[in-house]
Structures are given as C-alpha cells and as structure tokens.
One Martini backbone bead per residue (centre of mass of N, CA, C, O) as a GRO file, in nm:
protein
  483
    1UNK     BB    1  -4.148  -2.016  -6.185
    2UNK     BB    2  -4.119  -2.071  -5.860
    3UNK     BB    3  -3.840  -2.054  -5.656
    4UNK     BB    4  -3.748  -2.164  -5.340
    5UNK     BB    5  -3.455  -2.009  -5.352
    6UNK     BB    6  -3.587  -1.762  -5.324
    7UNK     BB    7  -3.624  -1.486  -5.122
    8UNK     BB    8  -3.943  -1.426  -5.226
    9UNK     BB    9  -4.053  -1.680  -5.143
   10UNK     BB   10  -4.390  -1.822  -5.130
   11UNK     BB   11  -4.612  -2.071  -5.041
   12UNK     BB   12  -4.879  -1.890  -5.132
   13UNK     BB   13  -4.815  -1.903  -5.402
   14UNK     BB   14  -4.897  -1.971  -5.711
   15UNK     BB   15  -4.891  -2.231  -5.900
   16UNK     BB   16  -4.818  -2.379  -6.156
   17UNK     BB   17  -5.015  -2.554  -6.386
   18UNK     BB   18  -4.804  -2.799  -6.450
   19UNK     BB   19  -4.824  -2.834  -6.134
   20UNK     BB   20  -4.934  -3.049  -5.927
   21UNK     BB   21  -5.118  -3.108  -5.666
   22UNK     BB   22  -5.118  -3.226  -5.365
   23UNK     BB   23  -5.253  -3.433  -5.174
   24UNK     BB   24  -5.449  -3.372  -4.885
   25UNK     BB   25  -5.504  -3.664  -4.749
   26UNK     BB   26  -5.267  -3.865  -4.809
   27UNK     BB   27  -5.029  -3.637  -4.891
   28UNK     BB   28  -4.897  -3.428  -4.700
   29UNK     BB   29  -4.763  -3.140  -4.673
   30UNK     BB   30  -4.518  -3.033  -4.465
   31UNK     BB   31  -4.621  -2.724  -4.469
   32UNK     BB   32  -4.947  -2.804  -4.446
   33UNK     BB   33  -4.929  -2.890  -4.159
   34UNK     BB   34  -5.100  -2.844  -3.892
   35UNK     BB   35  -5.090  -2.702  -3.566
   36UNK     BB   36  -5.251  -2.957  -3.390
   37UNK     BB   37  -5.459  -3.110  -3.179
   38UNK     BB   38  -5.503  -3.451  -3.092
   39UNK     BB   39  -5.670  -3.721  -3.010
   40UNK     BB   40  -5.650  -3.979  -2.829
   41UNK     BB   41  -5.744  -4.295  -2.905
   42UNK     BB   42  -5.806  -4.369  -2.592
   43UNK     BB   43  -5.828  -4.112  -2.389
   44UNK     BB   44  -5.887  -3.829  -2.553
   45UNK     BB   45  -5.652  -3.650  -2.543
   46UNK     BB   46  -5.535  -3.326  -2.621
   47UNK     BB   47  -5.255  -3.425  -2.772
   48UNK     BB   48  -4.970  -3.477  -2.891
   49UNK     BB   49  -4.843  -3.747  -3.061
   50UNK     BB   50  -4.584  -3.588  -2.996
   51UNK     BB   51  -4.343  -3.452  -2.868
   52UNK     BB   52  -4.236  -3.133  -2.880
   53UNK     BB   53  -3.916  -3.199  -2.928
   54UNK     BB   54  -4.003  -3.395  -3.189
   55UNK     BB   55  -4.121  -3.190  -3.351
   56UNK     BB   56  -4.152  -3.088  -3.685
   57UNK     BB   57  -4.041  -2.782  -3.785
   58UNK     BB   58  -4.080  -2.498  -4.005
   59UNK     BB   59  -3.898  -2.244  -4.054
   60UNK     BB   60  -3.892  -1.919  -4.140
   61UNK     BB   61  -3.715  -1.839  -4.431
   62UNK     BB   62  -3.502  -1.699  -4.630
   63UNK     BB   63  -3.519  -1.657  -4.973
   64UNK     BB   64  -3.419  -1.671  -5.270
   65UNK     BB   65  -3.388  -1.557  -5.570
   66UNK     BB   66  -3.583  -1.501  -5.858
   67UNK     BB   67  -3.565  -1.606  -6.152
   68UNK     BB   68  -3.657  -1.506  -6.472
   69UNK     BB   69  -3.550  -1.778  -6.588
   70UNK     BB   70  -3.640  -2.109  -6.712
   71UNK     BB   71  -3.451  -2.373  -6.849
   72UNK     BB   72  -3.562  -2.602  -6.651
   73UNK     BB   73  -3.824  -2.814  -6.562
   74UNK     BB   74  -3.621  -3.013  -6.415
   75UNK     BB   75  -3.671  -2.937  -6.091
   76UNK     BB   76  -3.590  -2.906  -5.764
   77UNK     BB   77  -3.811  -2.891  -5.493
   78UNK     BB   78  -3.752  -2.751  -5.192
   79UNK     BB   79  -3.956  -2.771  -4.914
   80UNK     BB   80  -3.728  -2.840  -4.686
   81UNK     BB   81  -3.438  -2.679  -4.559
   82UNK     BB   82  -3.382  -2.842  -4.302
   83UNK     BB   83  -3.490  -3.130  -4.458
   84UNK     BB   84  -3.361  -3.173  -4.710
   85UNK     BB   85  -3.426  -3.462  -4.922
   86UNK     BB   86  -3.696  -3.612  -4.851
   87UNK     BB   87  -3.831  -3.447  -5.087
   88UNK     BB   88  -3.966  -3.437  -5.425
   89UNK     BB   89  -4.071  -3.248  -5.724
   90UNK     BB   90  -4.178  -3.362  -6.029
   91UNK     BB   91  -4.301  -3.282  -6.348
   92UNK     BB   92  -4.277  -3.590  -6.481
   93UNK     BB   93  -4.468  -3.705  -6.291
   94UNK     BB   94  -4.730  -3.880  -6.225
   95UNK     BB   95  -4.963  -3.675  -6.071
   96UNK     BB   96  -4.754  -3.525  -5.889
   97UNK     BB   97  -4.576  -3.688  -5.707
   98UNK     BB   98  -4.404  -3.775  -5.427
   99UNK     BB   99  -4.048  -3.848  -5.395
  100UNK     BB  100  -3.833  -4.031  -5.252
  101UNK     BB  101  -3.485  -3.976  -5.164
  102UNK     BB  102  -3.160  -3.916  -5.141
  103UNK     BB  103  -3.056  -3.682  -4.922
  104UNK     BB  104  -2.752  -3.647  -4.981
  105UNK     BB  105  -2.773  -3.576  -5.278
  106UNK     BB  106  -2.958  -3.330  -5.251
  107UNK     BB  107  -2.768  -3.171  -5.058
  108UNK     BB  108  -2.530  -3.155  -5.250
  109UNK     BB  109  -2.676  -3.006  -5.477
  110UNK     BB  110  -2.761  -2.761  -5.308
  111UNK     BB  111  -2.477  -2.665  -5.220
  112UNK     BB  112  -2.368  -2.620  -5.503
  113UNK     BB  113  -2.578  -2.409  -5.584
  114UNK     BB  114  -2.517  -2.211  -5.356
  115UNK     BB  115  -2.217  -2.164  -5.424
  116UNK     BB  116  -2.264  -2.044  -5.715
  117UNK     BB  117  -2.498  -1.819  -5.620
  118UNK     BB  118  -2.325  -1.680  -5.432
  119UNK     BB  119  -2.222  -1.399  -5.330
  120UNK     BB  120  -1.906  -1.271  -5.280
  121UNK     BB  121  -1.958  -1.106  -5.005
  122UNK     BB  122  -2.039  -1.372  -4.834
  123UNK     BB  123  -1.733  -1.471  -4.871
  124UNK     BB  124  -1.567  -1.470  -4.607
  125UNK     BB  125  -1.299  -1.514  -4.407
  126UNK     BB  126  -1.456  -1.620  -4.170
  127UNK     BB  127  -1.608  -1.844  -4.321
  128UNK     BB  128  -1.355  -1.991  -4.418
  129UNK     BB  129  -1.240  -2.045  -4.139
  130UNK     BB  130  -1.486  -2.198  -4.037
  131UNK     BB  131  -1.479  -2.423  -4.249
  132UNK     BB  132  -1.192  -2.515  -4.179
  133UNK     BB  133  -1.259  -2.585  -3.883
  134UNK     BB  134  -1.487  -2.785  -3.951
  135UNK     BB  135  -1.286  -2.989  -4.101
  136UNK     BB  136  -1.143  -3.003  -3.795
  137UNK     BB  137  -1.361  -3.184  -3.603
  138UNK     BB  138  -1.202  -3.398  -3.424
  139UNK     BB  139  -1.169  -3.180  -3.166
  140UNK     BB  140  -1.488  -3.165  -3.191
  141UNK     BB  141  -1.799  -3.158  -3.143
  142UNK     BB  142  -2.092  -3.208  -3.320
  143UNK     BB  143  -2.266  -2.963  -3.161
  144UNK     BB  144  -2.060  -2.753  -3.245
  145UNK     BB  145  -2.024  -2.439  -3.326
  146UNK     BB  146  -1.821  -2.229  -3.511
  147UNK     BB  147  -1.837  -1.974  -3.299
  148UNK     BB  148  -1.707  -2.111  -3.041
  149UNK     BB  149  -1.399  -2.137  -3.086
  150UNK     BB  150  -1.305  -1.840  -3.092
  151UNK     BB  151  -1.412  -1.776  -2.805
  152UNK     BB  152  -1.236  -1.982  -2.663
  153UNK     BB  153  -0.965  -1.860  -2.751
  154UNK     BB  154  -1.017  -1.575  -2.634
  155UNK     BB  155  -1.053  -1.682  -2.338
  156UNK     BB  156  -0.743  -1.782  -2.327
  157UNK     BB  157  -0.564  -1.524  -2.358
  158UNK     BB  158  -0.581  -1.386  -2.070
  159UNK     BB  159  -0.415  -1.619  -1.934
  160UNK     BB  160  -0.133  -1.542  -2.074
  161UNK     BB  161  -0.085  -1.237  -2.016
  162UNK     BB  162  -0.022  -1.233  -1.707
  163UNK     BB  163   0.234  -1.401  -1.732
  164UNK     BB  164   0.399  -1.196  -1.890
  165UNK     BB  165   0.370  -0.970  -1.683
  166UNK     BB  166   0.495  -1.124  -1.452
  167UNK     BB  167   0.766  -1.170  -1.587
  168UNK     BB  168   0.833  -0.874  -1.630
  169UNK     BB  169   0.805  -0.785  -1.337
  170UNK     BB  170   1.016  -0.981  -1.229
  171UNK     BB  171   1.254  -0.876  -1.399
  172UNK     BB  172   1.242  -0.582  -1.301
  173UNK     BB  173   1.283  -0.646  -1.003
  174UNK     BB  174   1.561  -0.777  -1.033
  175UNK     BB  175   1.704  -0.531  -1.150
  176UNK     BB  176   1.649  -0.337  -0.917
  177UNK     BB  177   1.781  -0.509  -0.697
  178UNK     BB  178   2.061  -0.517  -0.827
  179UNK     BB  179   2.108  -0.212  -0.834
  180UNK     BB  180   2.069  -0.166  -0.532
  181UNK     BB  181   2.293  -0.357  -0.437
  182UNK     BB  182   2.522  -0.213  -0.584
  183UNK     BB  183   2.486   0.065  -0.450
  184UNK     BB  184   2.528  -0.034  -0.160
  185UNK     BB  185   2.811  -0.147  -0.206
  186UNK     BB  186   2.945   0.116  -0.297
  187UNK     BB  187   2.873   0.281  -0.048
  188UNK     BB  188   3.013   0.101   0.158
  189UNK     BB  189   3.297   0.121   0.035
  190UNK     BB  190   3.322   0.427   0.044
  191UNK     BB  191   3.276   0.459   0.349
  192UNK     BB  192   3.513   0.290   0.438
  193UNK     BB  193   3.738   0.463   0.306
  194UNK     BB  194   3.663   0.735   0.433
  195UNK     BB  195   3.692   0.649   0.732
  196UNK     BB  196   3.985   0.559   0.704
  197UNK     BB  197   4.094   0.839   0.634
  198UNK     BB  198   3.983   1.000   0.876
  199UNK     BB  199   4.134   0.831   1.100
  200UNK     BB  200   4.428   0.946   1.009
  201UNK     BB  201   4.389   1.195   1.137
  202UNK     BB  202   4.464   1.490   1.330
  203UNK     BB  203   4.293   1.539   1.618
  204UNK     BB  204   4.157   1.844   1.757
  205UNK     BB  205   4.077   2.075   1.976
  206UNK     BB  206   3.920   2.351   2.037
  207UNK     BB  207   3.989   2.646   2.136
  208UNK     BB  208   3.985   2.953   2.236
  209UNK     BB  209   3.742   3.200   2.178
  210UNK     BB  210   3.676   3.522   2.038
  211UNK     BB  211   3.445   3.746   2.048
  212UNK     BB  212   3.272   3.933   1.821
  213UNK     BB  213   3.118   4.256   1.738
  214UNK     BB  214   3.051   4.160   1.457
  215UNK     BB  215   2.893   4.099   1.174
  216UNK     BB  216   2.855   3.791   1.014
  217UNK     BB  217   2.925   3.596   0.747
  218UNK     BB  218   2.639   3.373   0.691
  219UNK     BB  219   2.549   3.052   0.534
  220UNK     BB  220   2.404   2.740   0.494
  221UNK     BB  221   2.531   2.708   0.179
  222UNK     BB  222   2.810   2.773   0.332
  223UNK     BB  223   3.146   2.644   0.347
  224UNK     BB  224   3.410   2.700   0.587
  225UNK     BB  225   3.770   2.653   0.535
  226UNK     BB  226   4.082   2.678   0.683
  227UNK     BB  227   4.393   2.695   0.522
  228UNK     BB  228   4.705   2.598   0.675
  229UNK     BB  229   5.041   2.703   0.614
  230UNK     BB  230   5.323   2.585   0.781
  231UNK     BB  231   5.672   2.648   0.928
  232UNK     BB  232   5.698   2.434   1.129
  233UNK     BB  233   5.968   2.340   1.363
  234UNK     BB  234   6.031   2.144   1.608
  235UNK     BB  235   5.755   2.230   1.760
  236UNK     BB  236   5.766   2.519   1.631
  237UNK     BB  237   5.573   2.799   1.613
  238UNK     BB  238   5.506   2.980   1.349
  239UNK     BB  239   5.419   3.127   1.082
  240UNK     BB  240   5.196   3.171   0.839
  241UNK     BB  241   5.255   3.104   0.504
  242UNK     BB  242   4.945   3.021   0.448
  243UNK     BB  243   4.607   3.154   0.349
  244UNK     BB  244   4.305   2.964   0.280
  245UNK     BB  245   3.973   3.007   0.181
  246UNK     BB  246   3.738   2.748   0.184
  247UNK     BB  247   3.450   2.768  -0.034
  248UNK     BB  248   3.116   2.618  -0.034
  249UNK     BB  249   2.865   2.652  -0.288
  250UNK     BB  250   2.553   2.501  -0.341
  251UNK     BB  251   2.401   2.705  -0.533
  252UNK     BB  252   2.657   2.762  -0.749
  253UNK     BB  253   2.872   2.538  -0.775
  254UNK     BB  254   3.124   2.652  -0.593
  255UNK     BB  255   3.480   2.710  -0.549
  256UNK     BB  256   3.661   2.902  -0.316
  257UNK     BB  257   3.987   3.065  -0.338
  258UNK     BB  258   4.103   3.260  -0.064
  259UNK     BB  259   4.359   3.474  -0.047
  260UNK     BB  260   4.568   3.575   0.224
  261UNK     BB  261   4.764   3.820   0.289
  262UNK     BB  262   5.040   3.821   0.506
  263UNK     BB  263   5.077   4.167   0.499
  264UNK     BB  264   4.837   4.245   0.652
  265UNK     BB  265   4.708   4.518   0.832
  266UNK     BB  266   4.583   4.427   1.155
  267UNK     BB  267   4.364   4.329   1.399
  268UNK     BB  268   4.450   4.168   1.704
  269UNK     BB  269   4.311   4.002   1.937
  270UNK     BB  270   4.478   4.114   2.226
  271UNK     BB  271   4.643   4.294   2.027
  272UNK     BB  272   4.823   4.446   1.823
  273UNK     BB  273   4.907   4.556   1.544
  274UNK     BB  274   4.951   4.338   1.251
  275UNK     BB  275   5.027   4.088   1.087
  276UNK     BB  276   4.833   3.819   1.007
  277UNK     BB  277   5.057   3.588   1.048
  278UNK     BB  278   5.103   3.645   1.361
  279UNK     BB  279   4.852   3.507   1.488
  280UNK     BB  280   4.956   3.216   1.483
  281UNK     BB  281   5.201   3.258   1.673
  282UNK     BB  282   5.030   3.366   1.918
  283UNK     BB  283   4.739   3.151   1.892
  284UNK     BB  284   4.694   3.004   1.646
  285UNK     BB  285   4.414   2.909   1.478
  286UNK     BB  286   4.212   3.062   1.660
  287UNK     BB  287   4.334   3.351   1.630
  288UNK     BB  288   4.320   3.360   1.324
  289UNK     BB  289   4.009   3.337   1.301
  290UNK     BB  290   3.948   3.588   1.475
  291UNK     BB  291   4.090   3.791   1.290
  292UNK     BB  292   3.919   3.747   1.036
  293UNK     BB  293   3.647   3.815   1.166
  294UNK     BB  294   3.717   4.106   1.264
  295UNK     BB  295   3.802   4.223   0.964
  296UNK     BB  296   3.595   4.056   0.744
  297UNK     BB  297   3.327   3.908   0.859
  298UNK     BB  298   3.392   3.589   0.870
  299UNK     BB  299   3.276   3.282   0.939
  300UNK     BB  300   3.496   3.062   1.139
  301UNK     BB  301   3.543   2.706   1.262
  302UNK     BB  302   3.735   2.566   1.049
  303UNK     BB  303   4.037   2.361   1.012
  304UNK     BB  304   4.347   2.302   0.816
  305UNK     BB  305   4.668   2.172   0.885
  306UNK     BB  306   4.977   2.226   0.695
  307UNK     BB  307   5.277   2.112   0.645
  308UNK     BB  308   5.553   2.063   0.478
  309UNK     BB  309   5.550   1.752   0.483
  310UNK     BB  310   5.247   1.706   0.410
  311UNK     BB  311   5.247   1.848   0.140
  312UNK     BB  312   5.454   1.667  -0.004
  313UNK     BB  313   5.297   1.401   0.041
  314UNK     BB  314   5.044   1.472  -0.119
  315UNK     BB  315   5.175   1.512  -0.395
  316UNK     BB  316   5.306   1.229  -0.411
  317UNK     BB  317   5.040   1.058  -0.384
  318UNK     BB  318   4.917   1.188  -0.673
  319UNK     BB  319   5.185   1.227  -0.874
  320UNK     BB  320   5.173   1.521  -0.885
  321UNK     BB  321   5.225   1.841  -1.062
  322UNK     BB  322   5.132   2.048  -1.330
  323UNK     BB  323   5.393   2.282  -1.425
  324UNK     BB  324   5.482   2.605  -1.540
  325UNK     BB  325   5.813   2.729  -1.565
  326UNK     BB  326   6.048   2.948  -1.532
  327UNK     BB  327   6.372   3.027  -1.510
  328UNK     BB  328   6.344   3.188  -1.244
  329UNK     BB  329   6.175   2.972  -1.094
  330UNK     BB  330   6.382   2.744  -1.116
  331UNK     BB  331   6.602   2.887  -0.955
  332UNK     BB  332   6.431   2.928  -0.694
  333UNK     BB  333   6.380   2.629  -0.635
  334UNK     BB  334   6.676   2.547  -0.600
  335UNK     BB  335   6.737   2.740  -0.363
  336UNK     BB  336   6.526   2.622  -0.160
  337UNK     BB  337   6.628   2.334  -0.160
  338UNK     BB  338   6.921   2.397  -0.052
  339UNK     BB  339   6.841   2.577   0.208
  340UNK     BB  340   6.577   2.390   0.324
  341UNK     BB  341   6.411   2.134   0.231
  342UNK     BB  342   6.629   1.910   0.216
  343UNK     BB  343   6.701   1.940   0.516
  344UNK     BB  344   6.417   1.881   0.642
  345UNK     BB  345   6.387   1.591   0.473
  346UNK     BB  346   6.683   1.450   0.448
  347UNK     BB  347   6.835   1.544   0.195
  348UNK     BB  348   7.019   1.628  -0.043
  349UNK     BB  349   7.109   1.936  -0.149
  350UNK     BB  350   7.097   1.847  -0.484
  351UNK     BB  351   6.811   1.752  -0.488
  352UNK     BB  352   6.579   1.799  -0.737
  353UNK     BB  353   6.681   1.969  -0.966
  354UNK     BB  354   6.653   2.218  -1.208
  355UNK     BB  355   6.765   2.314  -1.522
  356UNK     BB  356   6.491   2.458  -1.628
  357UNK     BB  357   6.250   2.576  -1.787
  358UNK     BB  358   5.901   2.446  -1.790
  359UNK     BB  359   5.728   2.152  -1.817
  360UNK     BB  360   5.614   1.995  -1.511
  361UNK     BB  361   5.623   1.725  -1.274
  362UNK     BB  362   5.594   1.798  -0.962
  363UNK     BB  363   5.697   1.730  -0.671
  364UNK     BB  364   5.669   1.790  -0.347
  365UNK     BB  365   5.921   1.975  -0.311
  366UNK     BB  366   5.887   2.151  -0.567
  367UNK     BB  367   5.599   2.255  -0.501
  368UNK     BB  368   5.676   2.393  -0.236
  369UNK     BB  369   5.883   2.592  -0.356
  370UNK     BB  370   5.690   2.724  -0.559
  371UNK     BB  371   5.494   2.835  -0.324
  372UNK     BB  372   5.752   3.017  -0.185
  373UNK     BB  373   5.787   3.227  -0.385
  374UNK     BB  374   5.881   3.597  -0.360
  375UNK     BB  375   6.121   3.722  -0.580
  376UNK     BB  376   5.912   3.664  -0.819
  377UNK     BB  377   5.769   3.919  -0.935
  378UNK     BB  378   5.480   4.023  -0.735
  379UNK     BB  379   5.557   3.890  -0.495
  380UNK     BB  380   5.295   3.801  -0.292
  381UNK     BB  381   5.083   3.797  -0.519
  382UNK     BB  382   5.223   3.571  -0.690
  383UNK     BB  383   5.244   3.365  -0.467
  384UNK     BB  384   4.936   3.311  -0.430
  385UNK     BB  385   4.896   3.211  -0.717
  386UNK     BB  386   5.070   2.958  -0.691
  387UNK     BB  387   4.908   2.823  -0.467
  388UNK     BB  388   4.640   2.798  -0.626
  389UNK     BB  389   4.759   2.632  -0.859
  390UNK     BB  390   4.840   2.386  -0.693
  391UNK     BB  391   4.556   2.316  -0.584
  392UNK     BB  392   4.422   2.272  -0.858
  393UNK     BB  393   4.621   2.043  -0.953
  394UNK     BB  394   4.565   1.857  -0.713
  395UNK     BB  395   4.273   1.788  -0.785
  396UNK     BB  396   4.337   1.663  -1.062
  397UNK     BB  397   4.526   1.438  -0.953
  398UNK     BB  398   4.317   1.309  -0.764
  399UNK     BB  399   4.128   1.203  -0.990
  400UNK     BB  400   4.380   1.023  -1.132
  401UNK     BB  401   4.499   0.828  -0.902
  402UNK     BB  402   4.317   0.648  -0.747
  403UNK     BB  403   4.376   0.386  -0.539
  404UNK     BB  404   4.681   0.429  -0.509
  405UNK     BB  405   4.666   0.725  -0.413
  406UNK     BB  406   4.489   0.669  -0.164
  407UNK     BB  407   4.689   0.486  -0.020
  408UNK     BB  408   4.921   0.692   0.003
  409UNK     BB  409   4.759   0.907   0.152
  410UNK     BB  410   4.697   0.737   0.410
  411UNK     BB  411   5.000   0.652   0.488
  412UNK     BB  412   5.152   0.956   0.471
  413UNK     BB  413   4.971   1.231   0.482
  414UNK     BB  414   4.728   1.231   0.687
  415UNK     BB  415   4.883   1.209   0.969
  416UNK     BB  416   4.990   1.528   0.910
  417UNK     BB  417   4.697   1.624   0.950
  418UNK     BB  418   4.524   1.898   1.100
  419UNK     BB  419   4.209   1.909   1.297
  420UNK     BB  420   3.876   2.032   1.431
  421UNK     BB  421   3.711   1.837   1.298
  422UNK     BB  422   3.482   1.610   1.280
  423UNK     BB  423   3.396   1.302   1.167
  424UNK     BB  424   3.111   1.376   1.077
  425UNK     BB  425   3.186   1.622   0.900
  426UNK     BB  426   3.381   1.469   0.713
  427UNK     BB  427   3.181   1.258   0.610
  428UNK     BB  428   2.983   1.456   0.478
  429UNK     BB  429   3.200   1.575   0.290
  430UNK     BB  430   3.272   1.302   0.146
  431UNK     BB  431   2.988   1.259   0.012
  432UNK     BB  432   3.043   1.529  -0.172
  433UNK     BB  433   3.305   1.484  -0.335
  434UNK     BB  434   3.210   1.383  -0.623
  435UNK     BB  435   3.075   1.671  -0.670
  436UNK     BB  436   3.309   1.872  -0.601
  437UNK     BB  437   3.499   1.791  -0.842
  438UNK     BB  438   3.276   1.951  -1.045
  439UNK     BB  439   3.333   2.216  -0.952
  440UNK     BB  440   3.384   2.541  -0.968
  441UNK     BB  441   3.689   2.724  -0.971
  442UNK     BB  442   3.768   3.013  -0.766
  443UNK     BB  443   3.978   3.302  -0.754
  444UNK     BB  444   4.087   3.493  -0.467
  445UNK     BB  445   4.200   3.821  -0.350
  446UNK     BB  446   4.330   3.936  -0.026
  447UNK     BB  447   4.350   4.212  -0.140
  448UNK     BB  448   4.216   4.383  -0.376
  449UNK     BB  449   4.234   4.566  -0.629
  450UNK     BB  450   4.232   4.898  -0.498
  451UNK     BB  451   4.228   4.811  -0.154
  452UNK     BB  452   4.532   4.933  -0.116
  453UNK     BB  453   4.834   5.015   0.072
  454UNK     BB  454   5.148   5.125   0.134
  455UNK     BB  455   5.346   5.065   0.446
  456UNK     BB  456   5.666   5.143   0.610
  457UNK     BB  457   5.559   5.268   0.919
  458UNK     BB  458   5.515   5.031   1.087
  459UNK     BB  459   5.559   4.817   1.360
  460UNK     BB  460   5.602   4.576   1.116
  461UNK     BB  461   5.666   4.744   0.886
  462UNK     BB  462   5.603   4.635   0.599
  463UNK     BB  463   5.265   4.697   0.465
  464UNK     BB  464   4.911   4.641   0.423
  465UNK     BB  465   4.660   4.870   0.370
  466UNK     BB  466   4.317   4.803   0.422
  467UNK     BB  467   3.994   4.787   0.275
  468UNK     BB  468   3.765   4.614   0.447
  469UNK     BB  469   3.483   4.686   0.334
  470UNK     BB  470   3.539   4.618   0.034
  471UNK     BB  471   3.618   4.313   0.085
  472UNK     BB  472   3.360   4.230   0.218
  473UNK     BB  473   3.177   4.289  -0.027
  474UNK     BB  474   3.315   4.087  -0.215
  475UNK     BB  475   3.244   3.829  -0.055
  476UNK     BB  476   2.937   3.867  -0.060
  477UNK     BB  477   2.903   3.861  -0.381
  478UNK     BB  478   3.055   3.576  -0.425
  479UNK     BB  479   3.061   3.359  -0.196
  480UNK     BB  480   2.742   3.449  -0.095
  481UNK     BB  481   2.593   3.374  -0.331
  482UNK     BB  482   2.264   3.260  -0.456
  483UNK     BB  483   2.333   3.284  -0.807
   0.00000   0.00000   0.00000
C-alpha cells in the first residue's frame, strides 16, 4: 500500500484494492477537484466562486519514502499536507467514506511520526535553534517566519560595530592629544630653561678678522667652536693657557676634542713667527682663530672663552669631577693651589690641599690646578691629556647634576663665560644637547706623534716645529670624515 508520507508517493498511483475509491460526484477528493471556472448562478459570468486569494490549492510537495512493509492496515492517509487533519480515510469504514476528525489531533500525530522518521542529518543545530526561537514567539508576530529573526539580529550588528570603532578612535585620539600636549609642555619648559641659561652668558661682538689665503676645511655637517682657557687677571689679557677645538660631526655622531699644543711654532698673521698661545695676547680670540686657520687650514668662526674663575665655578656647579691622581700629581696640585689659585680666588693659602694620590672628586680649584700641571710626566703633551680628561668628566657630571646643577650653573658659572656666538646659534645648539650628550667623544692632539721636532733656537725660545700639512691631513680624515 502506498503511503502518502513517502517521498516518491504520487496521487496518480493505483490505489490498493481493499481501499475503496471516494465518490466522484457527492464527495470530491480535495486533490481531485479541478481548477476550472464555473458560471455564476445569476449573472452567468465564468468566474471563480471564491476569490483567488481565498481558493485553497494544494501545492505539489515532495513526499516521504515508501516503507517496504505495512504492519498496520489501520493507517491514516493524509490527503492534504498543507491542511492535513481535515479528512482521513480509514480502511475499516463502511464503503470507504471520508470522515472529518479533529485536525489538531491528526496534526500532532503527524508531527510525532515525522519526528521519529526524520533522518538525523536533517535535525541541524540551526533547525533546533529556530525551533527554540519559535517557542519563544511571545515577542514575535504570528506570521513571522523563523528565518527572519536571525537576519534581523544580523542587521542590527553593524549598528553596534561603528560605535565601538568610534569609541576606540576617540580613545586613541585622546591619547595622541595627551602625548602631544605633554611633548609640547616639555619642549616649552626645556626651551625656557635653555634661553634662560643663554641669556646669562657674556655676549661680545666679533672683532676684525684677517682673511687667509689658504683653502679652509669646512663641511656643513661639522660645527667647530674654539674653547679658550685664559689666565687673564685683573682685566689684563695674558696668553691662552689652553686651546681645544670642539668639533661636532653630525654624520659620524662624534665629538672631537682637539688639543692644540701651546708651544707650536707658527706664523701669526701680521706678526712674526711665535708660539701659538702668543696670538691670544697679541690680538685676542679673533687673532688666535686667524692663526689656526692660517696654519692648520680649519675654518673657525665661533669661540667660547673661559677664565680661571669661570672654570672653577663650572666644575663646582656640576658637583665636581672624578679623577685619579698620582702622588706626584697630588703634590703638584697642592703647589699650584698655594702659589696661585687660592690667592686668585681669595681663599686661605693651604685650603683644599690633597694628602696623597688616589681617586678623588675634585672641586673647581683642584680640577683647575690638575689641568695646569706642566712638570709632571711628558710636559705639555701630558698636560693637554689632563685637560681633555677633565672636560670628558665634566660632561659626565653635567648629565648627573640634574636641575640643582643647572641652577648653580646659571647663577654662578655662566655669567663669567664669554662668547661671540649669537643667541639663535646657541639656542639651536641647545636643542641638540640631549643628543650630543650621547655622542662618542674622541680626543686628538695637534701636533700628532711623529709630526714635529724640538727647536731650542727660535726667537721664542724652545718650541715645537710642526709638519702642518701632515696634521691638516689628520684633521681632514678624522674630524671631517663623512662616515
């Protein structure tokens, strides 16, 4: 017997002989009613007796599989699956009549049968979720299909996503603005302190310069500043006690401290040959720069002049410098303190003496005396080494001095430093200062070893006769190197 629940069931298939056919005239089968137009009983119009949207049509639907065996002859044949439960056909009824029954009971029995016979793969998680959502239909309209609710929820998701993105974008914007505001505040504070320090310096105009006939070493990535240590006293200009060319190379990230030996026998423009330190006493910083340009061929336009008093004040402002001295150097420091420095600075003759050699944090006066030792070691060569060592340790102490050291530096040391650099040049240099403190420091001595001879018969007495071309080539290879 063909079961209408079978997938391959067809209403045109021959019915089993024991199931009587339904009467054709009195009780038409719902599926057997042809779709034809009938004439209106009054007007005779060939129109449908009921409106088209109210006509009940039975769509052709896929039927379930036909079982091979039928165990029970008393089975309900569902004739219309869209409106099943309206009629059923029982084999035990006389004359095989159709009998109406309670549609709800038949629907429940049909759903139970469908649930038991449904293959497992058809019961997906999506269908389960849809059935669960259908059971919660109190918040949904009766004609709403199960697949509409997930789409509605998915359509609502993009509305929440831009809000999160906007919140994240707003949070990121606030962080960036806060960081930018903090950077601007730090820059403004640093600029204020730098300009305050710069204004403390003693600014002077550059004097008359003498043009040199030689080609000068000069590169835009190299900044040269001549540091002059003078022993001027009572407004009387003496000879330059130390001369160090400070060169900043931006390409190699190096700072070169080039010591110029004070006993070099050189040509002084407008004067006879003499020791290089005599140029300062003859014509001040301008003539000293002209002399260096004429003999070594290095272009120098800026200088910073430091006196005895200002040098001691700078060292004291940063908390001293750490230096290891020998017993002979300790004795020489004490001698210079007693003979010169304590008297110049107005202190007692035996103030700040060292007991013996060792590692000390030298104060301003002791560091000054250490830099001026000439008769211990290799005379002036070792003297310039001590000066470069003090400058190197001075930079280290400046890093660690903090705000307190900067305040002492502004109040006591800076007013005693003289320079011909403009405030704009110094401000630009100060902006690079945090980076310059991390540059590698290299020490050079002019004349270099093997490029000079001693001469005791010059008009200036004992002096160093220098191979200027060899030393100029040394400066070109190191100070003005591009990589």
